[in-house]
XYZ file of C-alpha atoms in Angstrom:
767
model
C 2.290 -13.344 -72.195
C 3.605 -16.824 -72.202
C 1.238 -18.795 -74.151
C 2.256 -22.736 -73.375
C -0.760 -24.423 -74.342
C -0.160 -26.679 -76.828
C 3.627 -26.602 -76.678
C 5.279 -30.226 -76.270
C 6.633 -31.248 -72.771
C 10.322 -30.496 -73.760
C 9.799 -26.926 -74.726
C 7.662 -26.211 -71.459
C 10.705 -27.898 -69.411
C 12.884 -25.801 -71.384
C 11.303 -22.983 -69.824
C 12.207 -24.208 -66.319
C 15.646 -22.914 -67.221
C 14.518 -19.272 -67.670
C 16.235 -16.402 -66.087
C 12.706 -14.803 -65.420
C 11.116 -16.300 -62.322
C 7.664 -15.648 -63.486
C 8.048 -17.588 -66.478
C 9.563 -20.196 -64.474
C 6.783 -20.489 -62.140
C 4.000 -20.155 -65.099
C 5.944 -23.121 -66.642
C 6.120 -25.492 -63.498
C 2.778 -24.651 -62.714
C 1.803 -25.559 -66.303
C 3.307 -29.047 -65.745
C 2.048 -29.839 -62.519
C -1.853 -28.403 -63.266
C -2.136 -29.107 -66.844
C 0.282 -31.952 -68.079
C 0.236 -33.975 -64.865
C 1.858 -37.514 -64.985
C 2.834 -37.299 -68.484
C 5.573 -34.695 -67.291
C 7.168 -37.106 -64.642
C 9.704 -38.903 -66.956
C 11.136 -35.603 -68.518
C 10.936 -33.532 -65.054
C 13.310 -36.667 -63.972
C 15.697 -36.585 -66.982
C 15.714 -33.043 -65.916
C 16.505 -33.250 -62.373
C 19.273 -35.999 -62.906
C 20.759 -34.538 -66.264
C 20.703 -30.572 -66.424
C 23.321 -28.779 -65.657
C 21.260 -25.477 -64.983
C 20.412 -24.675 -61.268
C 16.910 -23.336 -61.826
C 15.995 -26.310 -63.991
C 17.099 -28.430 -61.335
C 15.191 -26.727 -58.669
C 11.853 -26.536 -60.451
C 11.912 -30.237 -61.418
C 12.608 -31.113 -57.858
C 9.605 -29.012 -56.933
C 7.464 -30.270 -59.904
C 8.274 -34.230 -58.905
C 7.247 -33.113 -55.074
C 3.657 -31.347 -56.174
C 2.865 -34.788 -58.488
C 4.027 -36.916 -55.358
C 6.645 -38.854 -57.626
C 10.042 -37.389 -55.622
C 11.494 -40.561 -54.825
C 14.265 -41.009 -51.794
C 17.163 -41.403 -54.119
C 16.668 -37.999 -56.058
C 15.995 -36.001 -52.994
C 19.127 -37.611 -51.402
C 21.191 -36.807 -54.743
C 19.553 -32.983 -54.618
C 20.583 -32.922 -50.685
C 24.212 -33.455 -51.548
C 24.120 -31.462 -54.812
C 27.385 -28.948 -55.220
C 25.099 -25.667 -55.676
C 23.752 -24.376 -51.912
C 20.425 -22.998 -53.805
C 19.893 -26.549 -54.759
C 20.175 -27.779 -51.064
C 18.610 -25.025 -49.851
C 15.409 -25.924 -51.888
C 15.606 -29.578 -50.994
C 15.457 -28.522 -47.330
C 12.347 -26.293 -48.473
C 10.715 -29.271 -50.042
C 11.365 -31.193 -46.780
C 9.452 -28.706 -44.584
C 6.666 -29.068 -47.099
C 6.235 -33.042 -46.532
C 2.973 -33.827 -44.769
C 5.174 -36.568 -43.081
C 8.652 -37.681 -42.488
C 10.694 -41.033 -42.437
C 14.041 -41.464 -41.002
C 15.871 -40.878 -44.396
C 13.811 -37.315 -44.539
C 14.956 -36.594 -40.780
C 18.776 -37.707 -41.475
C 18.690 -35.399 -44.442
C 17.201 -32.191 -42.676
C 19.790 -32.991 -39.832
C 22.551 -33.247 -42.116
C 21.213 -29.915 -43.942
C 21.391 -28.446 -40.065
C 25.271 -28.923 -40.409
C 25.804 -27.459 -44.320
C 28.346 -24.848 -44.449
C 25.779 -22.446 -46.118
C 23.548 -20.305 -43.906
C 20.720 -20.276 -46.209
C 20.686 -24.337 -46.290
C 20.805 -24.332 -42.286
C 18.119 -22.264 -42.218
C 15.550 -24.016 -44.262
C 16.749 -27.041 -42.471
C 16.086 -25.517 -39.233
C 12.854 -24.430 -40.621
C 12.103 -27.996 -41.822
C 12.926 -29.444 -38.450
C 10.369 -27.055 -36.814
C 7.489 -28.370 -38.625
C 8.621 -31.895 -37.939
C 9.570 -31.837 -34.326
C 10.738 -34.622 -32.247
C 12.685 -34.712 -28.841
C 15.556 -36.210 -30.609
C 16.211 -33.312 -32.410
C 16.916 -30.863 -29.642
C 20.498 -31.507 -29.254
C 21.669 -31.194 -32.772
C 19.534 -27.644 -32.467
C 21.428 -26.927 -29.848
C 24.730 -27.479 -31.296
C 23.631 -25.429 -34.386
C 22.155 -22.396 -31.635
C 26.196 -22.371 -30.289
C 27.428 -21.995 -33.765
C 25.453 -19.196 -35.340
C 27.004 -15.980 -35.781
C 25.680 -13.100 -33.657
C 25.124 -11.029 -36.888
C 22.914 -13.648 -38.475
C 19.997 -12.718 -36.625
C 17.556 -14.646 -39.185
C 19.213 -17.854 -39.194
C 19.339 -17.439 -34.780
C 15.619 -16.812 -34.684
C 14.910 -19.482 -37.297
C 16.810 -22.219 -35.032
C 15.210 -20.670 -31.859
C 11.628 -21.305 -33.315
C 12.532 -24.811 -34.115
C 14.101 -25.495 -30.852
C 10.912 -23.970 -28.972
C 8.600 -26.309 -31.315
C 10.673 -29.418 -30.451
C 10.697 -28.659 -26.591
C 6.625 -28.341 -27.305
C 6.966 -32.378 -27.611
C 6.135 -34.217 -24.627
C 9.311 -35.586 -22.792
C 11.658 -33.160 -24.602
C 12.514 -31.676 -21.313
C 12.897 -34.604 -19.538
C 15.655 -35.602 -22.140
C 17.675 -32.668 -20.849
C 17.729 -34.196 -17.493
C 20.089 -37.188 -17.796
C 22.967 -36.085 -17.622
C 21.796 -32.412 -17.323
C 23.082 -30.004 -20.099
C 25.827 -27.624 -20.143
C 25.791 -24.161 -18.676
C 25.751 -23.000 -22.351
C 23.119 -25.259 -23.523
C 21.109 -24.585 -20.428
C 21.051 -20.828 -21.440
C 19.962 -21.491 -24.998
C 16.955 -23.742 -23.908
C 16.061 -21.442 -21.300
C 16.137 -18.354 -23.646
C 13.106 -19.972 -25.578
C 11.363 -22.184 -22.848
C 9.650 -18.867 -22.164
C 7.606 -19.622 -25.334
C 6.970 -22.925 -24.235
C 3.526 -22.805 -22.157
C 3.882 -26.329 -19.904
C 4.702 -27.458 -16.611
C 7.863 -28.691 -17.773
C 9.092 -25.620 -19.120
C 8.492 -24.092 -15.741
C 10.211 -26.802 -14.121
C 13.245 -26.382 -16.326
C 13.592 -22.546 -15.939
C 13.399 -22.945 -12.238
C 16.070 -25.533 -12.195
C 18.213 -23.003 -14.776
C 17.930 -20.072 -12.158
C 18.978 -22.446 -9.279
C 21.962 -23.678 -11.131
C 22.978 -20.421 -12.772
C 23.238 -17.030 -12.005
C 21.333 -14.586 -14.227
C 20.663 -10.592 -14.292
C 17.780 -9.599 -12.192
C 16.111 -8.616 -15.425
C 16.526 -12.011 -17.298
C 15.897 -13.977 -13.826
C 12.899 -11.792 -13.553
C 11.499 -12.970 -17.223
C 12.106 -16.783 -16.436
C 10.710 -16.430 -12.693
C 7.415 -15.187 -14.099
C 7.464 -17.924 -16.729
C 8.000 -20.561 -13.614
C 5.020 -18.782 -11.254
C 2.533 -19.217 -14.539
C 3.530 -22.734 -15.101
C 4.616 -24.345 -12.010
C 2.065 -26.132 -9.754
C 0.857 -23.868 -6.952
C 2.803 -26.103 -4.642
C 6.163 -24.818 -6.262
C 5.797 -21.257 -5.806
C 7.044 -21.550 -2.178
C 10.450 -22.786 -3.617
C 10.580 -20.089 -6.160
C 10.062 -17.766 -3.149
C 12.962 -19.168 -1.416
C 15.318 -19.188 -4.534
C 14.565 -15.486 -5.335
C 15.169 -14.398 -1.826
C 17.989 -16.407 -1.242
C 19.807 -15.505 -4.577
C 19.181 -11.756 -4.293
C 19.126 -11.288 -0.424
C 21.229 -8.194 -0.603
C 19.879 -6.880 -3.955
C 16.526 -4.941 -3.283
C 16.225 -3.832 -6.622
C 16.693 -7.444 -8.100
C 14.450 -8.628 -5.729
C 11.823 -6.282 -6.667
C 11.949 -7.451 -10.135
C 11.527 -11.199 -8.812
C 8.641 -10.041 -6.600
C 6.851 -8.494 -9.906
C 7.489 -11.350 -11.598
C 5.883 -13.945 -9.210
C 2.946 -11.465 -8.840
C 2.416 -11.209 -12.485
C 2.917 -14.808 -13.074
C 0.257 -15.872 -10.471
C -2.520 -12.974 -11.465
C -1.998 -14.579 -15.374
C -3.021 -18.193 -14.052
C -5.617 -16.846 -11.849
C -4.010 -17.757 -8.569
C -3.342 -16.099 -5.550
C -0.432 -15.290 -3.823
C 0.988 -17.892 -0.928
C 1.747 -17.018 2.372
C 5.044 -17.149 2.038
C 5.039 -15.221 -1.031
C 2.809 -12.460 0.754
C 5.208 -12.605 3.747
C 8.035 -11.841 1.378
C 6.130 -9.101 -0.219
C 5.689 -7.523 3.307
C 9.120 -7.529 4.136
C 10.519 -6.008 0.460
C 7.905 -3.676 0.769
C 9.173 -2.157 4.307
C 12.625 -2.132 2.765
C 11.523 -0.368 -0.178
C 9.728 2.126 1.744
C 13.231 2.961 3.974
C 15.617 5.506 2.391
C 18.897 4.807 3.076
C 20.765 7.068 5.532
C 22.880 9.029 3.280
C 19.834 9.159 0.637
C 17.725 10.763 3.361
C 20.599 13.487 3.997
C 18.841 15.359 0.898
C 15.174 15.917 -0.019
C 13.497 16.565 -3.430
C 10.601 19.238 -3.767
C 8.910 20.107 -6.796
C 9.744 23.282 -8.622
C 7.269 25.846 -8.500
C 4.973 26.663 -11.652
C 6.474 23.420 -13.492
C 4.022 20.648 -14.389
C 6.640 17.881 -14.337
C 7.456 16.555 -10.742
C 9.536 13.383 -11.502
C 12.961 14.077 -9.825
C 16.050 14.898 -11.882
C 18.637 14.221 -9.498
C 21.159 11.417 -9.720
C 24.758 10.775 -8.624
C 27.700 10.489 -10.898
C 31.419 10.963 -11.180
C 32.697 14.059 -12.862
C 35.972 15.638 -13.496
C 37.274 18.609 -11.563
C 39.337 21.876 -12.627
C 41.924 20.568 -10.067
C 42.346 17.464 -12.069
C 40.333 15.002 -9.775
C 38.267 13.051 -11.744
C 36.566 10.094 -9.560
C 34.645 12.277 -7.065
C 31.052 11.823 -6.794
C 28.713 14.497 -7.420
C 24.597 15.215 -7.292
C 23.730 16.020 -10.977
C 20.575 16.852 -12.663
C 21.678 15.823 -16.239
C 19.642 12.408 -16.063
C 19.787 10.217 -19.295
C 16.131 11.146 -19.979
C 17.148 14.969 -20.681
C 17.661 18.201 -19.061
C 13.991 19.278 -18.999
C 13.397 17.829 -15.480
C 13.264 20.443 -12.902
C 13.561 20.059 -9.012
C 14.504 21.493 -5.668
C 17.010 19.749 -3.709
C 17.531 20.218 -0.079
C 20.280 18.870 2.288
C 19.718 18.195 5.740
C 20.441 20.700 8.761
C 24.196 21.152 9.670
C 25.793 23.562 11.995
C 27.523 26.654 9.399
C 31.459 26.634 9.403
C 33.624 29.732 9.316
C 34.527 28.702 5.667
C 32.510 26.160 3.092
C 34.746 25.186 -0.302
C 32.616 22.732 -2.654
C 32.815 22.107 -6.610
C 30.206 23.339 -9.188
C 29.672 22.316 -12.622
C 26.765 23.145 -15.034
C 24.841 25.794 -16.847
C 22.284 28.490 -16.404
C 20.876 28.711 -20.400
C 22.951 28.712 -23.780
C 26.787 30.004 -23.711
C 25.550 32.958 -26.295
C 22.851 34.349 -23.858
C 22.625 36.041 -20.356
C 22.324 33.908 -17.352
C 18.827 32.981 -16.650
C 18.932 33.006 -12.724
C 17.099 29.658 -13.118
C 19.735 27.594 -11.366
C 21.491 28.190 -8.564
C 22.929 27.023 -5.046
C 22.130 28.459 -2.162
C 23.151 28.226 1.883
C 19.602 28.842 3.678
C 19.239 29.497 7.741
C 17.276 26.628 8.636
C 14.526 28.439 10.806
C 14.032 31.439 8.614
C 15.176 30.271 5.358
C 16.934 33.211 4.709
C 19.561 33.105 1.903
C 22.999 33.136 3.532
C 24.961 32.546 0.434
C 24.753 31.899 -3.237
C 26.584 30.631 -6.167
C 25.766 30.380 -9.710
C 26.707 27.467 -12.033
C 30.088 27.983 -14.098
C 28.798 27.623 -17.199
C 31.238 24.700 -17.814
C 31.025 20.971 -17.620
C 34.059 20.571 -15.862
C 33.390 21.354 -12.087
C 34.838 24.830 -10.643
C 36.246 25.394 -7.345
C 33.608 27.483 -5.230
C 34.310 29.032 -1.730
C 32.065 30.673 0.864
C 33.240 32.993 3.781
C 30.713 32.354 6.564
C 32.334 33.706 9.455
C 29.497 36.096 10.132
C 27.112 33.231 10.146
C 29.284 30.663 11.968
C 27.646 28.404 14.322
C 23.950 28.817 12.949
C 22.122 25.925 11.836
C 21.693 25.846 8.029
C 21.117 23.569 4.613
C 22.086 23.503 1.280
C 19.280 24.254 -1.655
C 20.381 23.235 -5.169
C 17.992 24.599 -7.711
C 17.348 23.590 -11.045
C 14.398 25.570 -12.534
C 15.533 25.420 -16.230
C 13.139 23.132 -18.289
C 15.104 23.661 -21.179
C 16.579 20.939 -23.527
C 20.054 21.807 -23.693
C 22.567 23.976 -20.823
C 20.014 23.436 -18.263
C 21.436 21.425 -15.646
C 24.110 21.649 -12.381
C 25.910 19.568 -10.284
C 27.570 19.929 -6.843
C 30.046 18.099 -4.971
C 33.540 17.606 -2.625
C 32.092 19.670 0.692
C 34.952 20.794 2.591
C 34.240 20.257 5.520
C 31.940 17.505 5.022
C 28.771 19.276 6.237
C 26.678 16.836 3.601
C 27.860 13.884 2.182
C 26.868 12.804 -1.766
C 24.818 9.663 -1.492
C 26.045 6.417 -3.110
C 22.343 5.801 -4.208
C 20.645 8.321 -6.650
C 17.837 10.119 -4.817
C 15.436 9.571 -8.246
C 16.545 5.300 -7.460
C 15.295 5.643 -3.821
C 12.266 7.721 -5.145
C 11.417 4.731 -7.456
C 12.002 2.221 -4.472
C 9.339 4.046 -2.479
C 7.358 4.096 -5.252
C 7.294 0.694 -5.813
C 7.252 -0.088 -2.042
C 3.878 1.814 -1.688
C 2.817 0.308 -4.895
C 3.001 -3.315 -3.154
C 1.411 -2.323 0.013
C -1.674 -0.924 -1.769
C -1.995 -4.091 -4.029
C -1.327 -6.413 -0.925
C -3.327 -4.360 1.501
C -0.216 -3.927 4.127
C -2.003 -2.349 6.745
C 0.683 -2.477 9.237
C 3.049 -0.334 6.460
C 0.614 2.936 7.167
C 3.093 4.806 9.713
C 5.663 4.655 6.782
C 3.070 5.733 4.038
C 2.001 8.646 6.028
C 5.828 9.526 6.309
C 6.285 9.535 2.891
C 3.109 11.765 2.230
C 4.472 14.419 4.643
C 8.288 14.469 3.507
C 9.081 12.733 0.129
C 9.272 14.201 -3.448
C 5.990 14.596 -5.261
C 5.881 11.485 -7.565
C 6.476 9.377 -4.219
C 3.696 11.746 -1.943
C 1.116 10.599 -4.721
C 2.024 6.859 -4.675
C 1.654 7.028 -0.850
C -1.513 8.695 -0.749
C -2.880 6.154 -3.326
C -1.725 3.395 -1.019
C -3.413 5.267 2.101
C -6.488 5.877 0.413
C -6.780 1.982 -0.558
C -6.377 0.928 2.989
C -9.204 2.783 4.156
C -7.242 4.309 7.230
C -9.711 7.159 8.715
C -6.939 8.756 10.517
C -4.615 8.816 8.080
C -7.024 9.783 5.199
C -7.710 12.936 7.641
C -3.956 13.468 7.380
C -4.189 13.467 3.195
C -7.235 15.795 3.564
C -5.093 18.538 5.068
C -2.637 18.038 2.470
C -4.463 18.862 -0.212
C -5.136 22.283 1.035
C -1.402 23.054 0.978
C -0.490 25.417 -1.688
C 2.925 23.935 -2.174
C 1.224 20.956 -3.400
C 2.150 20.484 -6.928
C -1.130 20.181 -9.191
C 0.421 17.104 -10.740
C 0.556 15.346 -7.244
C -3.118 16.345 -6.615
C -4.071 15.273 -9.739
C -2.604 11.385 -9.214
C -3.983 11.720 -5.507
C -7.292 12.984 -6.590
C -7.993 9.485 -8.827
C -7.301 7.213 -5.714
C -10.448 8.236 -3.676
C -13.284 5.830 -5.203
C -15.071 5.072 -1.935
C -15.682 8.585 -0.481
C -19.205 7.578 1.307
C -16.884 5.161 3.347
C -15.930 7.698 5.938
C -15.759 11.580 6.723
C -11.939 11.991 5.914
C -12.770 10.638 2.350
C -15.810 13.125 1.708
C -13.497 15.998 3.041
C -10.634 15.539 0.763
C -13.118 15.698 -2.373
C -14.846 18.440 -1.217
C -11.118 20.184 -0.956
C -10.349 18.927 -4.221
C -13.281 20.330 -5.816
C -13.080 23.783 -3.951
C -9.490 24.544 -4.307
C -8.126 22.521 -7.526
C -7.690 23.191 -11.258
C -10.438 21.813 -13.469
C -8.249 18.759 -14.780
C -7.527 17.746 -11.243
C -11.227 17.958 -10.558
C -11.781 15.757 -13.681
C -9.306 13.224 -12.267
C -11.154 13.125 -8.906
C -14.333 13.016 -10.370
C -13.167 9.910 -12.873
C -12.052 8.073 -9.593
C -15.236 8.682 -7.885
C -17.539 7.273 -11.185
C -15.475 3.935 -10.520
C -18.068 2.879 -8.069
C -21.553 3.379 -7.494
C -21.312 4.921 -4.088
C -18.727 7.131 -5.469
C -21.191 8.137 -8.348
C -23.547 8.864 -5.755
C -21.610 11.142 -3.803
C -20.330 12.904 -7.166
C -23.605 13.747 -8.079
C -24.384 14.705 -4.412
C -21.444 17.230 -5.057
C -22.750 18.687 -8.453
C -26.421 19.167 -6.525
C -24.938 21.229 -3.758
C -22.462 23.039 -6.183
C -19.355 21.904 -4.599
C -18.474 20.331 -7.894
C -19.082 21.785 -11.501
C -21.895 20.132 -13.233
C -19.819 20.698 -16.508
C -17.694 17.602 -15.075
C -21.017 15.596 -16.015
C -19.971 16.793 -19.464
C -16.858 15.144 -19.655
C -17.277 12.078 -21.710
C -14.882 9.890 -19.336
C -16.816 10.719 -16.528
C -20.588 10.558 -17.795
C -19.575 7.115 -19.176
C -18.315 5.714 -16.023
C -21.023 7.285 -13.828
C -23.785 5.755 -16.142
C -21.742 2.757 -16.562
C -21.928 2.103 -12.702
C -25.653 2.392 -12.505
C -27.667 3.139 -15.530
C -30.426 4.832 -13.342
C -28.283 7.574 -12.735
C -28.424 9.050 -16.932
C -31.421 10.654 -15.655
C -29.836 12.787 -13.208
C -26.801 13.388 -15.216
C -29.553 14.986 -17.877
C -31.251 16.796 -15.024
C -27.665 18.319 -13.476
C -26.471 19.112 -17.329
C -29.407 20.565 -18.406
C -29.076 24.267 -19.878
C -25.127 23.895 -20.228
C -23.405 24.752 -22.987
C -22.543 21.655 -25.009
C -18.861 20.611 -24.637
C -18.147 20.574 -28.243
C -19.237 23.991 -28.988
C -16.111 25.106 -26.646
C -13.997 22.431 -28.500
C -15.235 24.069 -31.877
C -14.598 28.009 -30.614
C -11.006 26.527 -29.561
C -10.292 24.506 -32.591
C -11.208 27.572 -34.803
C -8.797 29.713 -32.458
C -6.006 27.790 -32.591
C -6.271 27.017 -36.201
C -6.581 30.698 -37.215
C -3.697 31.555 -34.724
C -1.049 29.001 -36.234
C 1.486 31.030 -37.726
C 4.515 28.998 -39.303
C 6.876 31.724 -39.658
C 6.469 32.177 -35.749
C 6.272 28.569 -34.970
C 9.097 26.809 -33.406
C 9.614 23.162 -34.428
C 12.729 22.276 -32.358
C 10.187 23.252 -29.277
C 7.626 21.403 -30.718
C 9.872 18.252 -30.969
C 10.486 18.585 -27.209
C 6.822 19.112 -26.147
C 6.020 16.120 -28.199
C 8.580 13.547 -26.628
C 6.860 15.068 -22.968
C 3.587 14.735 -23.881
C 3.059 12.275 -26.656
C 6.126 9.618 -26.968
C 4.894 7.957 -24.103
C 1.816 6.597 -26.199
C 2.578 7.461 -30.022
C 5.376 6.196 -32.019
C 7.185 8.517 -34.605
C 10.259 8.053 -36.659
C 10.680 4.315 -34.785
C 10.882 5.972 -31.492
C 8.085 6.118 -28.699
C 5.546 3.991 -27.428
C 2.610 1.950 -29.083
C -0.408 2.812 -27.100
C -1.992 4.985 -29.538
C -1.752 4.841 -33.266
C 1.755 5.196 -35.006
C 2.297 8.573 -36.634
C 5.103 7.974 -39.300
C 3.793 10.771 -42.013
C 1.118 12.665 -39.811
C 1.822 15.789 -41.395
C 0.286 14.782 -44.560
C -2.942 15.151 -42.583
C -3.007 18.795 -42.493
C -3.381 21.513 -39.944
C -7.400 21.468 -39.558
C -7.209 17.441 -38.862
C -4.095 17.903 -36.697
C -5.946 20.195 -34.572
C -9.002 18.220 -34.287
C -6.822 15.120 -33.489
C -4.996 16.423 -30.548
C -7.978 19.101 -29.216
C -10.781 16.826 -29.544
C -9.449 12.978 -29.631
C -12.952 11.836 -29.607
C -14.154 13.452 -32.914
C -12.712 10.666 -34.940
C -11.467 7.385 -33.180
C -10.244 4.522 -34.737
C -12.179 1.446 -34.147
C -8.416 -0.365 -32.776
C -8.025 2.597 -30.211
C -11.178 2.886 -28.790
C -11.419 2.567 -24.919
C -12.478 -0.848 -23.247
C -14.768 -0.453 -19.994
C -14.532 -2.960 -17.225
C -17.170 -2.972 -14.839
C -16.286 -5.099 -11.805
C -18.291 -7.328 -9.834
C -17.521 -5.225 -6.851
C -19.218 -2.427 -8.301
C -15.343 -0.668 -9.794
C -15.348 0.800 -13.223
C -12.016 0.485 -15.260
C -11.402 2.047 -18.503
C -8.553 1.752 -20.803
C -7.027 0.323 -24.306
C -7.239 -3.181 -24.612
C -3.744 -4.271 -24.854
C -3.984 -8.079 -24.474
C -5.426 -11.041 -22.783
C -2.799 -13.247 -20.816
C -4.958 -16.614 -19.570
C -7.079 -15.258 -16.949
C -5.759 -11.815 -17.016
C -7.127 -8.549 -19.182
C -4.575 -6.400 -19.592
C -5.612 -2.517 -20.397
C -3.297 0.696 -20.930
C -4.040 3.900 -19.355
C -3.560 7.566 -20.950
C -0.003 7.527 -19.285
C 0.703 4.080 -21.068
C 0.751 1.950 -17.860
C -0.571 -1.199 -18.260
C -3.446 -2.331 -15.589
C -3.883 -6.184 -14.857
C -7.704 -7.161 -14.320
C -8.653 -10.642 -13.444
C -11.193 -11.742 -15.451
C -12.903 -13.467 -12.421
C -13.720 -9.667 -11.041
C -15.210 -8.919 -14.568
C -19.063 -8.439 -14.486
C -19.279 -6.723 -17.884
C -17.259 -5.612 -20.617
C -18.038 -3.068 -23.356
C -16.187 -1.057 -26.011
C -17.051 2.997 -25.615
C -16.683 5.502 -28.431
C -14.049 7.151 -26.761
C -9.933 7.468 -27.019
C -7.867 6.824 -24.685
C -6.004 10.345 -25.743
C -6.531 13.080 -22.949
C -8.643 15.825 -24.559
C -7.233 18.737 -22.401
C -4.545 19.587 -24.516
C -6.083 22.957 -25.037
C -5.724 23.314 -21.308
C -2.101 21.982 -21.174
C -0.482 23.893 -23.844
C -0.548 27.493 -24.436
C -0.985 28.747 -27.860
C 2.576 29.249 -28.574
C 3.069 25.749 -27.394
C 0.326 24.286 -29.588
C 1.309 26.283 -32.660
C 5.469 24.981 -32.008
C 3.801 21.241 -31.531
C 1.812 21.646 -34.920
C 5.129 22.650 -36.677
C 6.981 19.941 -35.445
C 4.006 17.359 -36.570
C 3.422 19.141 -40.205
C 7.481 19.046 -40.685
C 6.738 15.290 -40.682
C 5.266 15.422 -44.038
C 7.310 17.732 -46.479
C 4.198 18.640 -48.919
C 2.099 19.191 -45.921
C 4.512 21.488 -43.917
C 4.375 23.492 -47.272
C 0.868 23.497 -47.715
C 0.566 24.593 -44.086
C 3.052 27.547 -44.587
C 1.049 28.898 -47.774
């Protein structure tokens, strides 16, 4: 304890030189709070004559806090030999309520100091006293900051942003126009300035200088949000002209315009809609070489994303530049797919190169990865080739004289969901009966899905033929996107085609699930009703739940769902699903009575959950569980929403230290996520004026837009003007069907991985 009461001022001043920060602060606070103006002269003498840095710094702050720091003393401190004194001088400047020209001159001089700490303090001071005149000095500083000094760069950027918020700041950058480097530095922070001037500057910047599509998209999104509405057409012309040959670039630009206009509550202009329609049409098309290959779903697999992309690989004959179709995507090897080529006339002999694996090298081949030649009509296997279990492509030769002249196609199967040694690649066909596409098949699928989404959101009905074609012939993810678009466009003929597609046994359950949630207004047509009936009669429970959620999003759909339950077409247990029940009642409170009647006598859903919880908890055997497999399951099922060890999304709670919760609580969190829902992660329910009901986790509000996140982490933007009612529910966004999705062994593997994130918890679980 330091007792300063009764000490002389000189002895208190002496404490300012203590190497202990707490003692120095106590002494300084005593001088300011208790001694007061009697401490002025001793503090001035200490500031002027002391050779101790701590004493000088504390004297400087003492005089400032007593409103007695004169300009001469401040100027002398700003030029002191010690950088700590100069840095504290800048901090004192930042605390001043108002500046004169001398104060501004000292801060600008600090910005040019040879010490980064002084520069950072000066930039912070300038940030608190913004002026258009300070933009240029801050630009000069931003160009000098080493890339490694992210603290200084961040402070300078914030200071520059504050200057640009001053009226007239952007105007000073026009006469004469700033250099390219300065324009890039200003554009970098202008996205944080919510003004028409910032939007106008960014538009001029993109017109004058080239930027990558992602960066230009970020800038144009800000432009669309803050430019006058009549400036949007100029923005559209710019995006179309600068990225005329770049479909992906145009997609980034168009989405930026869409988001920007939505955030300001404005509709797309006619030129913007025309651009969107043209772009969607291009996106829905497949390039000629990509259309030679078609990915289908691997039967029995839950994941439907295409693994196929093109890459250059080395071959055993020394060729290092040939393109191959490969299933080793950057996201990992667990993706699967069946890639089929167009049909061709079988030659006498076919030579190609193949690389890849069929399971770990220390184990026998699994027979899951293979290349086949199939007859076009009968699909009989004419020839086949296993991967060489080698990263370098090896030569393969098929003697096809017995089949020459027939029509056939190449089938490449990746059926291995493993995390390693689970891929294959093919290429260099001779004769060239098929070609390796220049654009990844997966990239083509992403484009087509984006085109379907644009057609859906902007209601481009003339694109329905292309959408129907995609539903009939594309990969599962694209099928689902095209189906959602068709459902939104409400074309009876095309919906009838979807009804037929639902009963196809080859349609993956995951695709059914995505499609099922799209049919929100089944009462509008017989085709809608037929689809829903087919879903309820032929699909798995999770697909039925998705369909019920989609129906419950409207009053009419809720009526249809209740009718299907009464007719015993849909199981009454669907109404016990909290996500379904809440939506039905939210669409029309009077439906609650019907829900109660239809579910009377059914076993309470929590009883089933309790039974499963107890079963999985007792069945967990730490010795038999496989944490490595659990890590892969976590990445596949959980990482999109949860962050662990710095990796993953931030839709749900962060999971660092999750293992300390223990096995029983982890089982509850995974199998019954609605049991203990943190307030910050409860779902928000939006009841729209047209009767639609949308639910998700509230992420943020951007002007006139409310942004929710669904259970996959995908963001949903809803204009506030469309919302009639908004409420928070007691439910979690996390799906409550992991008991169905994960086998007992998979669940144990996942638990072992999560428990391993706390050594003590893992030890307790083992006991």
